[in-house]
CSV table of C-alpha atoms in Angstrom, one decimal:
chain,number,residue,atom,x,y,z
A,1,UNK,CA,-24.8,41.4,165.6
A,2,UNK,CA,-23.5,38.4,164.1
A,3,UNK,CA,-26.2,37.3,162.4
A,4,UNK,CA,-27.5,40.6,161.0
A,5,UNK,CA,-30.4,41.1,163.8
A,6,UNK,CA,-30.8,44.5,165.0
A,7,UNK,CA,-29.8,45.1,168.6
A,8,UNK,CA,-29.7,48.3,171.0
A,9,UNK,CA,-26.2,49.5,170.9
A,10,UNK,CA,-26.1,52.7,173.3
A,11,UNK,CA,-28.4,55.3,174.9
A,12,UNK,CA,-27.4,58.9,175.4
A,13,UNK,CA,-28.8,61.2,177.7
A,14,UNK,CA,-29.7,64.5,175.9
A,15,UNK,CA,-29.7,68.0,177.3
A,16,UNK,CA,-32.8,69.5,177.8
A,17,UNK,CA,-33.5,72.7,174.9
A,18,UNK,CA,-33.5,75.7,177.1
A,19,UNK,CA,-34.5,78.1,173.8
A,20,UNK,CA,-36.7,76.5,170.7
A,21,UNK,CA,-34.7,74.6,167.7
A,22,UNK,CA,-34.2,77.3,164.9
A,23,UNK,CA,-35.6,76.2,162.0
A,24,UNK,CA,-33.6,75.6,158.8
A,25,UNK,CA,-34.1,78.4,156.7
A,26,UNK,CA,-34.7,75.7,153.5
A,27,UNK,CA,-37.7,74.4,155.2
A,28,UNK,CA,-39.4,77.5,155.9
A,29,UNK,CA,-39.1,77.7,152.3
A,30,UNK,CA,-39.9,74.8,150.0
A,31,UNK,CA,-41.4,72.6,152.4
A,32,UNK,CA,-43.9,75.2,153.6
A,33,UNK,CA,-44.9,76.2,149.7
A,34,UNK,CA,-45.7,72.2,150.1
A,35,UNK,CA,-47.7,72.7,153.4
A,36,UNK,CA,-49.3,76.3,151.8
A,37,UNK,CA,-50.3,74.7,148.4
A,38,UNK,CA,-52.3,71.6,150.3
A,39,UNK,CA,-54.1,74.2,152.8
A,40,UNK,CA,-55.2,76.6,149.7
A,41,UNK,CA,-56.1,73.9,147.4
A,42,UNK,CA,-58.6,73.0,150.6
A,43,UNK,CA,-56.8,69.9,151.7
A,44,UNK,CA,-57.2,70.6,155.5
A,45,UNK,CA,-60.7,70.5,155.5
A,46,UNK,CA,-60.8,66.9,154.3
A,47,UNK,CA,-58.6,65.2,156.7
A,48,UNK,CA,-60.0,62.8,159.0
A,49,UNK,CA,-58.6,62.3,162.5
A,50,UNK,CA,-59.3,58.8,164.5
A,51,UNK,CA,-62.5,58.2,166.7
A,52,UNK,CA,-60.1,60.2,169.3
A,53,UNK,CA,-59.6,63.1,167.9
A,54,UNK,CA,-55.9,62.4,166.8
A,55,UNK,CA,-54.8,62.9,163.2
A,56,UNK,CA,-52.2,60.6,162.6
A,57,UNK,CA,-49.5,62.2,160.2
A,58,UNK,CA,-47.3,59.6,158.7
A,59,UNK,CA,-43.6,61.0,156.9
A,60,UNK,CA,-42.0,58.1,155.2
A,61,UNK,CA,-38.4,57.9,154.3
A,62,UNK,CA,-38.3,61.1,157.2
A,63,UNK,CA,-34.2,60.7,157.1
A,64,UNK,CA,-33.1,63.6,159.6
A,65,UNK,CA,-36.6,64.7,159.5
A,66,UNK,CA,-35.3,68.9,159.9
A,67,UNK,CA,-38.9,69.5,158.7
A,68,UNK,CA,-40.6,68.3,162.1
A,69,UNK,CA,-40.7,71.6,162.9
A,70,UNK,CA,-42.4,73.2,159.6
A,71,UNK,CA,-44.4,70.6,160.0
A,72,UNK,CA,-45.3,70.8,163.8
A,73,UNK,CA,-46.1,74.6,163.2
A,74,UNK,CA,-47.9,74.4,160.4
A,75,UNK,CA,-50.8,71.8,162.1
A,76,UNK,CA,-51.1,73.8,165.3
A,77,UNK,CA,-51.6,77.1,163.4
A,78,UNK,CA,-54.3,75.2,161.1
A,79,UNK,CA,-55.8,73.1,163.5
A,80,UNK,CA,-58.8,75.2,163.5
A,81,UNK,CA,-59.7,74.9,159.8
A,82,UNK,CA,-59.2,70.8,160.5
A,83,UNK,CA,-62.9,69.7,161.5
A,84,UNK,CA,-63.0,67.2,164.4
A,85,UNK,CA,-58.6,67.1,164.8
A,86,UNK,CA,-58.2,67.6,168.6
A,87,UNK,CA,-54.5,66.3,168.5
A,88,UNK,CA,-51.6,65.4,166.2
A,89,UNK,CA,-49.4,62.7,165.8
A,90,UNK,CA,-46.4,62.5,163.8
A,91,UNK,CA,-44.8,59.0,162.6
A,92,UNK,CA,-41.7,59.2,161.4
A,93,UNK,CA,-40.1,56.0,159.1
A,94,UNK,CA,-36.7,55.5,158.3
A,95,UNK,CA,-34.7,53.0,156.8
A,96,UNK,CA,-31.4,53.3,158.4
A,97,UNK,CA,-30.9,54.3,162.3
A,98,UNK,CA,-28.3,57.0,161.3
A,99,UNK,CA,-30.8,59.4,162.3
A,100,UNK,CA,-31.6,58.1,166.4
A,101,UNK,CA,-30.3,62.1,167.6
A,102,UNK,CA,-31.9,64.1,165.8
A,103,UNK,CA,-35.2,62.2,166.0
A,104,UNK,CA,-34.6,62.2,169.6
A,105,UNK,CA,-34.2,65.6,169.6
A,106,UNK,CA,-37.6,66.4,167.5
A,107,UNK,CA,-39.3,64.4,170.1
């Protein structure tokens, strides 16, 4: 836009997954020593979901966010040891829009 607005440029279909996304092999690494290190120092247990149930997971500065699905795993597999957490959701923030696929895709 002319005068530096944002404005909706195009909209893509995407095919539908038919097999689950692999997951990069460097988040299954350092990402989940992240996620491991929070759960053993007993991080999960203080975590307070909303009046609903949800816990509200914001990533900030997410660029191609590969981790969503480290991530994604990680809460379902722990959910138990989360007191009160009947749900998840995942906010993602980004600068730039260079990212609209692959966030698409996570989705």
């Amino acid at each position: 836009d002319a005068d530096g607005a944002w404005s909706f440029q195009q909209c893509a279909v995407l095919p539908p997954e038919t097999e689950p996304l692999p997951v990069p092999e460097w988040t299954s690494g350092q990402y989940q020593a992240i996620l491991d290190a929070l759960k053993s120092k007993g991080y999960l247990e203080r975590l307070c979901p909303d009046e609903s149930g949800v816990l509200n997971v914001g990533v900030p500065f997410c660029g191609h966010f590969h981790e969503y699905i480290t991530l994604g795993n990680f809460l379902v597999k722990h959910r138990l040891e989360m007191p009160g957490v009947q749900e998840f959701s995942i906010f993602g923030m980004e600068l730039f829009d260079d990212y609209v696929r692959d966030w698409a895709l996570a989705e």
